Amino acid sequence: MKPRMHPFSRILVALAAASMSLCFVLPAWFIYLLAPQYPEGLTMYIWLDHLSGDVTIINGLNHYIGMKHIDASMFPEFTYLRYILGGIILLGLLVAFTGRRKHLFFFVLLLVGFAGAALYDFYSWGYDYGHHLDPKAAIQVPGLFYQPPVVGHKKLLNFDAYSYPDSGGWIVIGAGLLCIAVWSWERFLRKGARPSRSVVLPGKSALAASVLLLFTLSSCSQGLKPFQVGRDACADCRMTIADVHYGAELITSKGRTYVFDDLRCLAHFRKANVAAAANAQLYFADYERGTLVPAAQAWVLTDTSYQTPMNSHSVAFSDRAAADRQAKGSPQPGLTALEKL
C-alpha cells in the first residue's frame, strides 16, 4: 500500500492551498521610495493583474531620468498570472484529497519553481526598466543605472528604494513554507509510520476544510461590505480606516472590493488604475449615517470645515436635501464632484 499522509497533514495542505486565493484580492508585492522631498514616501503596489498606489507620481519623476512609463501594458504576466495561481491552488487541493506523499513532494517543487520563476521575471523587468533609458532625458548621469532591487534596499540617486512582498506575497510564501514543513514531517518523522488506512474520511475532511476557507474568503472580500474601523486599510494611501463618515468603496466588474478613507483617495486610485476601475460600482459614505450609498445617487459638499483624512474636505450625503441642510455651499452630484478631485 502506497504511503499516505496523516489526516491532519492533508488538512494543513488544503488550508495552505486555499489560503493562496487571498492573493486574488491582496497586493503581492510593493516598491517603496523614500526621499527628502517625499518624507511620507511613494509606494507602487503590484497585484496579480494590475498596479496601484503612487504610480502616476513615480512616472512623473522617472520621466526626467529617461525611464519608461510604467503601466499595466508593460506586464504581459497580468493576463495570465491569475490562471497560473488558480491552477496551483487546484493542484494543492488535489494533493490534499489524494493524500499521497509523492504528490506533495512534486507540489512543493512546483511552488519553489513558481517562486523562482516569478523572482527571475521581476529581476528581468527591473533590469530592462533600469538600464534602457531615454538618451534625450533631462537628467543624465553617465554610467549610472536605476534598476530597482528585487528584494531589499537600494540607493537610487537621492531615493532609497525598498522592494518586499506585500500581504498577498507573504501569504503565498507562508503557504509554501507550510507545505515544505508538512512534507518534511511526513518524509523524515513519519517515514516508518504505518500507512493511513482511512482513505475517504481524510479526503473529505481536507476538501471540506478548503471549501469552508474558500467560502469564508469569498464572503469577506467580494461585494459591498461595511468599513472595519482600525482594520481596513485604504487601497490608495494605505492609511487605516479611522472614520466611517468620509470613506468610499469601489467594486470592480469582477467583484473585487477596494476601500478608501477619503474621496480624494478614490479619485486618485481611479486615475492610476483605469483598467481596474472600468465599469466599477462606486459607493460613498453618507456623512450623516456612516453607511454606504451609490455614488450616482449621492450629493457632495466641499468645505474646509470638513476635516477629512486626506484633506479633500469633501463629504457625501444620500440626497440633496440632506446636503442642503448643512448650509455650506452648493452641493454637487456625486460623480461630478469625484471627477473634480
Short mmCIF file of C-alpha atoms in Angstrom, two decimals:
data_model
loop_
_atom_site.label_atom_id
_atom_site.label_comp_id
_atom_site.label_asym_id
_atom_site.label_seq_id
_atom_site.Cartn_x
_atom_site.Cartn_y
_atom_site.Cartn_z
CA MET A 1 0.00 0.00 0.00
CA LYS A 2 1.42 3.38 -1.01
CA PRO A 3 2.15 5.72 1.92
CA ARG A 4 -0.47 8.35 2.59
CA MET A 5 -0.22 11.47 4.63
CA HIS A 6 -1.68 11.80 8.09
CA PRO A 7 -5.22 13.29 8.01
CA PHE A 8 -4.01 16.40 9.85
CA SER A 9 -1.26 16.87 7.24
CA ARG A 10 -3.82 16.70 4.46
CA ILE A 11 -5.97 19.34 6.12
CA LEU A 12 -2.95 21.63 6.52
CA VAL A 13 -2.08 21.24 2.83
CA ALA A 14 -5.68 22.02 1.85
CA LEU A 15 -5.72 25.13 4.03
CA ALA A 16 -2.35 26.24 2.64
CA ALA A 17 -3.59 25.86 -0.93
CA ALA A 18 -6.89 27.59 -0.26
CA SER A 19 -5.24 30.48 1.60
CA MET A 20 -3.34 31.42 -1.56
CA SER A 21 -6.66 32.54 -3.07
CA LEU A 22 -6.26 35.66 -0.92
CA CYS A 23 -3.65 36.78 -3.44
CA PHE A 24 -6.53 37.46 -5.84
CA VAL A 25 -7.71 40.31 -3.60
CA LEU A 26 -4.45 41.47 -1.98
CA PRO A 27 -1.30 43.07 -3.45
CA ALA A 28 1.51 40.58 -3.98
CA TRP A 29 4.48 42.96 -3.88
CA PHE A 30 5.36 46.60 -3.29
CA ILE A 31 8.14 49.04 -4.14
CA TYR A 32 8.58 51.92 -1.70
CA LEU A 33 10.56 55.08 -2.49
CA LEU A 34 11.75 57.50 0.17
CA ALA A 35 13.45 60.86 -0.45
CA PRO A 36 13.82 64.23 1.33
CA GLN A 37 11.23 65.81 -0.96
CA TYR A 38 8.82 62.94 -0.25
CA PRO A 39 9.14 62.31 3.51
CA GLU A 40 5.96 60.21 3.54
CA GLY A 41 7.29 58.06 0.71
CA LEU A 42 5.85 56.83 -2.58
CA THR A 43 4.55 53.30 -2.97
CA MET A 44 3.71 51.18 -6.00
CA TYR A 45 1.69 48.05 -5.29
CA ILE A 46 1.92 45.09 -7.66
CA TRP A 47 -1.15 42.85 -7.85
CA LEU A 48 -1.75 39.74 -9.94
CA ASP A 49 -3.34 41.76 -12.74
CA HIS A 50 -2.70 45.47 -12.18
CA LEU A 51 -0.72 48.19 -10.43
CA SER A 52 -1.89 50.68 -7.83
CA GLY A 53 -0.55 53.35 -5.49
CA ASP A 54 1.55 56.37 -6.45
CA VAL A 55 2.23 55.14 -9.99
CA THR A 56 1.39 58.49 -11.61
CA ILE A 57 3.79 60.44 -9.37
CA ILE A 58 6.55 57.86 -9.83
CA ASN A 59 6.13 58.05 -13.61
CA GLY A 60 6.44 61.83 -13.45
CA LEU A 61 9.73 61.59 -11.55
CA ASN A 62 11.16 58.80 -13.68
CA HIS A 63 10.45 60.76 -16.85
CA TYR A 64 13.25 63.20 -16.01
CA ILE A 65 15.89 60.47 -15.86
CA GLY A 66 14.67 58.71 -19.00
CA MET A 67 12.92 55.69 -17.52
CA LYS A 68 9.94 54.13 -19.27
CA HIS A 69 6.36 54.98 -18.38
CA ILE A 70 5.02 52.31 -16.02
CA ASP A 71 1.61 50.90 -16.87
CA ALA A 72 -0.13 47.55 -16.94
CA SER A 73 0.58 47.06 -20.66
CA MET A 74 4.30 46.51 -19.96
CA PHE A 75 3.46 43.45 -17.86
CA PRO A 76 2.09 40.67 -20.11
CA GLU A 77 2.11 38.50 -16.97
CA PHE A 78 -1.00 40.33 -15.79
CA THR A 79 -3.02 38.50 -18.46
CA TYR A 80 -2.26 35.00 -17.17
CA LEU A 81 -0.92 35.12 -13.59
CA ARG A 82 -4.40 34.68 -12.14
CA TYR A 83 -4.87 31.47 -14.10
CA ILE A 84 -1.47 30.09 -13.08
CA LEU A 85 -2.17 30.75 -9.41
CA GLY A 86 -5.66 29.27 -9.78
CA GLY A 87 -4.15 26.12 -11.27
CA ILE A 88 -1.63 25.86 -8.42
CA ILE A 89 -4.43 26.19 -5.85
CA LEU A 90 -6.45 23.44 -7.53
CA LEU A 91 -3.41 21.16 -7.65
CA GLY A 92 -2.82 21.78 -3.94
CA LEU A 93 -6.39 20.82 -3.14
CA LEU A 94 -6.00 17.70 -5.29
CA VAL A 95 -2.84 16.75 -3.36
CA ALA A 96 -4.75 17.12 -0.09
CA PHE A 97 -7.59 15.00 -1.44
CA THR A 98 -5.37 12.15 -2.70
CA GLY A 99 -3.10 12.29 0.35
CA ARG A 100 -0.05 10.88 -1.45
CA ARG A 101 3.33 11.93 -0.07
CA LYS A 102 4.88 11.79 -3.53
CA HIS A 103 2.22 14.18 -4.85
CA LEU A 104 3.03 16.60 -2.04
CA PHE A 105 6.73 16.44 -2.92
CA PHE A 106 6.07 17.40 -6.54
CA PHE A 107 3.66 20.13 -5.38
CA VAL A 108 6.42 21.59 -3.19
CA LEU A 109 8.79 21.52 -6.17
CA LEU A 110 6.13 23.32 -8.21
CA LEU A 111 5.79 26.05 -5.56
CA VAL A 112 9.56 26.54 -5.37
CA GLY A 113 9.79 26.65 -9.16
CA PHE A 114 6.95 29.16 -9.39
CA ALA A 115 8.59 31.41 -6.78
CA GLY A 116 11.95 31.21 -8.53
CA ALA A 117 10.44 31.98 -11.93
CA ALA A 118 8.49 34.93 -10.51
CA LEU A 119 11.61 36.44 -8.91
CA TYR A 120 13.64 35.97 -12.09
CA ASP A 121 10.87 37.56 -14.14
CA PHE A 122 10.77 40.50 -11.72
CA TYR A 123 14.56 40.84 -11.95
CA SER A 124 14.42 40.79 -15.77
CA TRP A 125 11.80 43.53 -15.81
CA GLY A 126 13.79 45.64 -13.35
CA TYR A 127 16.98 45.23 -15.37
CA ASP A 128 15.29 46.32 -18.59
CA TYR A 129 13.47 49.15 -16.82
CA GLY A 130 16.60 50.48 -15.12
CA HIS A 131 19.12 50.07 -17.95
CA HIS A 132 17.27 51.07 -21.12
CA LEU A 133 16.98 54.82 -20.64
CA ASP A 134 15.91 57.61 -22.98
CA PRO A 135 19.09 59.22 -24.37
CA LYS A 136 17.24 62.54 -24.55
CA ALA A 137 16.30 62.58 -20.86
CA ALA A 138 16.61 65.88 -18.99
CA ILE A 139 18.85 64.34 -16.31
CA GLN A 140 21.66 62.03 -17.41
CA VAL A 141 24.41 60.55 -15.25
CA PRO A 142 26.90 58.59 -17.40
CA GLY A 143 27.39 55.03 -16.20
CA LEU A 144 24.55 55.20 -13.69
CA PHE A 145 21.56 52.88 -13.97
CA TYR A 146 18.35 52.73 -11.98
CA GLN A 147 17.46 49.06 -11.66
CA PRO A 148 15.17 48.66 -8.61
CA PRO A 149 16.01 45.94 -6.07
CA VAL A 150 14.22 42.60 -6.36
CA VAL A 151 14.18 42.16 -2.59
CA GLY A 152 15.64 44.57 -0.06
CA HIS A 153 17.05 48.10 -0.23
CA LYS A 154 18.98 50.04 -2.85
CA LYS A 155 20.09 53.67 -3.17
CA LEU A 156 18.99 55.33 -6.43
CA LEU A 157 20.25 58.93 -6.63
CA ASN A 158 18.62 60.66 -3.65
CA PHE A 159 15.95 57.97 -3.31
CA ASP A 160 16.01 54.96 -1.04
CA ALA A 161 14.20 52.14 -2.84
CA TYR A 162 12.72 49.21 -0.93
CA SER A 163 11.18 46.12 -2.51
CA TYR A 164 9.41 43.45 -0.46
CA PRO A 165 6.47 41.04 -0.59
CA ASP A 166 3.14 42.58 0.34
CA SER A 167 0.34 40.78 2.18
CA GLY A 168 -0.59 38.54 -0.75
CA GLY A 169 3.03 37.61 -1.35
CA TRP A 170 3.60 36.75 2.31
CA ILE A 171 0.55 34.50 2.26
CA VAL A 172 1.93 32.57 -0.72
CA ILE A 173 5.34 32.34 1.00
CA GLY A 174 3.70 31.14 4.21
CA ALA A 175 1.64 28.56 2.32
CA GLY A 176 4.77 27.27 0.61
CA LEU A 177 6.70 27.02 3.88
CA LEU A 178 3.78 25.19 5.49
CA CYS A 179 3.73 22.65 2.65
CA ILE A 180 7.51 22.18 2.97
CA ALA A 181 7.15 21.66 6.73
CA VAL A 182 4.35 19.11 6.22
CA TRP A 183 6.37 17.21 3.62
CA SER A 184 9.47 17.23 5.86
CA TRP A 185 7.44 15.88 8.77
CA GLU A 186 5.87 13.20 6.60
CA ARG A 187 9.15 12.26 4.93
CA PHE A 188 11.53 12.21 7.91
CA LEU A 189 9.48 11.94 11.11
CA ARG A 190 6.70 9.66 9.88
CA LYS A 191 8.89 7.71 7.47
CA GLY A 192 8.39 4.45 9.32
CA ALA A 193 4.78 5.05 10.30
CA ARG A 194 2.08 2.70 9.16
CA PRO A 195 0.24 3.95 6.08
CA SER A 196 -3.04 5.65 6.86
CA ARG A 197 -5.87 3.23 6.13
CA SER A 198 -8.57 5.84 6.15
CA VAL A 199 -8.89 6.96 2.55
CA VAL A 200 -12.31 8.51 2.25
CA LEU A 201 -12.72 10.40 5.51
CA PRO A 202 -9.44 12.35 5.42
CA GLY A 203 -10.07 13.28 1.80
CA LYS A 204 -13.49 14.60 2.67
CA SER A 205 -12.10 16.38 5.72
CA ALA A 206 -9.41 18.11 3.69
CA LEU A 207 -11.85 19.03 0.96
CA ALA A 208 -14.38 20.32 3.48
CA ALA A 209 -11.74 22.43 5.22
CA SER A 210 -10.62 24.00 1.96
CA VAL A 211 -14.18 24.66 0.77
CA LEU A 212 -15.02 26.25 4.11
CA LEU A 213 -11.98 28.52 3.91
CA LEU A 214 -12.67 29.48 0.31
CA PHE A 215 -16.27 30.32 1.21
CA THR A 216 -15.08 32.46 4.10
CA LEU A 217 -12.55 34.30 1.95
CA SER A 218 -15.03 34.97 -0.82
CA SER A 219 -17.65 36.23 1.60
CA CYS A 220 -15.29 38.76 3.18
CA SER A 221 -13.58 40.08 0.05
CA GLN A 222 -16.33 40.30 -2.56
CA GLY A 223 -19.10 42.85 -2.97
CA LEU A 224 -20.19 45.77 -0.81
CA LYS A 225 -19.03 45.49 2.79
CA PRO A 226 -19.16 47.80 5.82
CA PHE A 227 -15.96 49.51 6.93
CA GLN A 228 -13.99 47.81 9.69
CA VAL A 229 -12.56 50.72 11.66
CA GLY A 230 -8.99 50.12 12.75
CA ARG A 231 -8.63 47.06 10.48
CA ASP A 232 -9.37 48.07 6.88
CA ALA A 233 -6.63 49.97 5.04
CA CYS A 234 -7.21 52.48 2.27
CA ALA A 235 -6.34 50.91 -1.10
CA ASP A 236 -4.65 54.13 -2.22
CA CYS A 237 -2.86 55.82 0.70
CA ARG A 238 -2.73 52.63 2.85
CA MET A 239 -3.82 54.52 5.95
CA THR A 240 -6.06 52.59 8.34
CA ILE A 241 -9.75 53.48 8.17
CA ALA A 242 -10.44 55.58 11.26
CA ASP A 243 -13.82 57.17 10.48
CA VAL A 244 -16.74 55.67 8.54
CA HIS A 245 -18.20 59.08 7.63
CA TYR A 246 -15.62 60.04 4.99
CA GLY A 247 -14.77 56.89 3.06
CA ALA A 248 -15.78 55.24 -0.19
CA GLU A 249 -15.75 51.84 -1.86
CA LEU A 250 -15.09 50.66 -5.40
CA ILE A 251 -16.28 47.25 -6.60
CA THR A 252 -14.72 46.08 -9.86
CA SER A 253 -16.56 44.25 -12.61
CA LYS A 254 -15.01 41.03 -11.21
CA GLY A 255 -16.46 41.69 -7.76
CA ARG A 256 -13.25 42.78 -6.03
CA THR A 257 -13.77 45.43 -3.35
CA TYR A 258 -11.43 48.33 -2.59
CA VAL A 259 -11.99 50.61 0.39
CA PHE A 260 -10.84 54.23 0.73
CA ASP A 261 -10.66 56.60 3.67
CA ASP A 262 -11.27 59.76 1.62
CA LEU A 263 -12.98 60.66 -1.65
CA ARG A 264 -9.66 62.06 -2.87
CA CYS A 265 -8.06 58.63 -2.50
CA LEU A 266 -10.83 57.09 -4.60
CA ALA A 267 -10.36 59.75 -7.27
CA HIS A 268 -6.60 59.17 -7.36
CA PHE A 269 -7.00 55.38 -7.46
CA ARG A 270 -9.37 55.59 -10.47
CA LYS A 271 -6.93 57.76 -12.41
CA ALA A 272 -3.97 55.50 -11.62
CA ASN A 273 -5.85 52.24 -12.30
CA VAL A 274 -8.03 52.90 -15.32
CA ALA A 275 -8.38 49.23 -16.28
CA ALA A 276 -9.30 48.05 -12.79
CA ALA A 277 -11.77 50.92 -12.31
CA ALA A 278 -13.54 50.44 -15.64
CA ASN A 279 -17.26 49.69 -15.20
CA ALA A 280 -16.78 49.63 -11.44
CA GLN A 281 -19.53 50.31 -8.92
CA LEU A 282 -18.83 53.31 -6.69
CA TYR A 283 -20.19 53.97 -3.21
CA PHE A 284 -19.71 56.97 -0.94
CA ALA A 285 -20.00 57.03 2.83
CA ASP A 286 -23.02 59.03 3.97
CA TYR A 287 -21.63 61.77 6.21
CA GLU A 288 -24.67 61.71 8.47
CA ARG A 289 -25.18 57.96 8.89
CA GLY A 290 -21.81 56.44 8.04
CA THR A 291 -23.49 53.98 5.66
CA LEU A 292 -22.58 53.47 2.00
CA VAL A 293 -24.76 54.93 -0.75
CA PRO A 294 -24.37 54.61 -4.55
CA ALA A 295 -22.19 57.43 -5.89
CA ALA A 296 -24.67 58.12 -8.68
CA GLN A 297 -27.34 58.95 -6.09
CA ALA A 298 -25.10 60.85 -3.67
CA TRP A 299 -24.56 64.59 -3.34
CA VAL A 300 -21.22 66.01 -2.28
CA LEU A 301 -20.31 69.15 -0.35
CA THR A 302 -16.79 70.57 -0.28
CA ASP A 303 -15.92 72.89 2.59
CA THR A 304 -12.77 73.40 4.65
CA SER A 305 -14.76 72.79 7.82
CA TYR A 306 -14.88 69.09 6.91
CA GLN A 307 -11.59 67.68 8.21
CA THR A 308 -11.34 64.60 6.02
CA PRO A 309 -8.39 62.17 6.39
CA MET A 310 -6.58 63.23 3.19
CA ASN A 311 -7.80 66.85 3.11
CA SER A 312 -10.25 66.62 0.24
CA HIS A 313 -12.70 68.48 2.53
CA SER A 314 -15.45 66.68 0.62
CA VAL A 315 -18.25 64.67 2.20
CA ALA A 316 -21.23 62.86 0.70
CA PHE A 317 -24.93 62.73 1.53
CA SER A 318 -27.63 60.28 0.49
CA ASP A 319 -29.79 63.03 -1.07
CA ARG A 320 -29.65 66.73 -1.89
CA ALA A 321 -31.99 67.72 0.91
CA ALA A 322 -29.56 66.33 3.48
CA ALA A 323 -26.70 68.23 1.85
CA ASP A 324 -28.71 71.46 1.71
CA ARG A 325 -29.41 71.24 5.43
CA GLN A 326 -25.69 71.68 6.07
CA ALA A 327 -25.92 75.22 4.63
CA LYS A 328 -22.32 75.07 3.39
CA GLY A 329 -22.48 75.97 -0.25
CA SER A 330 -23.98 74.32 -3.28
CA PRO A 331 -23.84 70.50 -3.33
CA GLN A 332 -22.74 68.68 -6.48
CA PRO A 333 -23.81 65.29 -7.85
CA GLY A 334 -21.51 62.58 -6.53
CA LEU A 335 -19.84 61.56 -9.79
CA THR A 336 -19.38 65.17 -10.89
CA ALA A 337 -17.66 66.05 -7.63
CA LEU A 338 -15.44 62.97 -7.87
CA GLU A 339 -14.14 63.98 -11.29
CA LYS A 340 -13.03 67.34 -9.87
CA LEU A 341 -10.96 65.88 -7.04
#
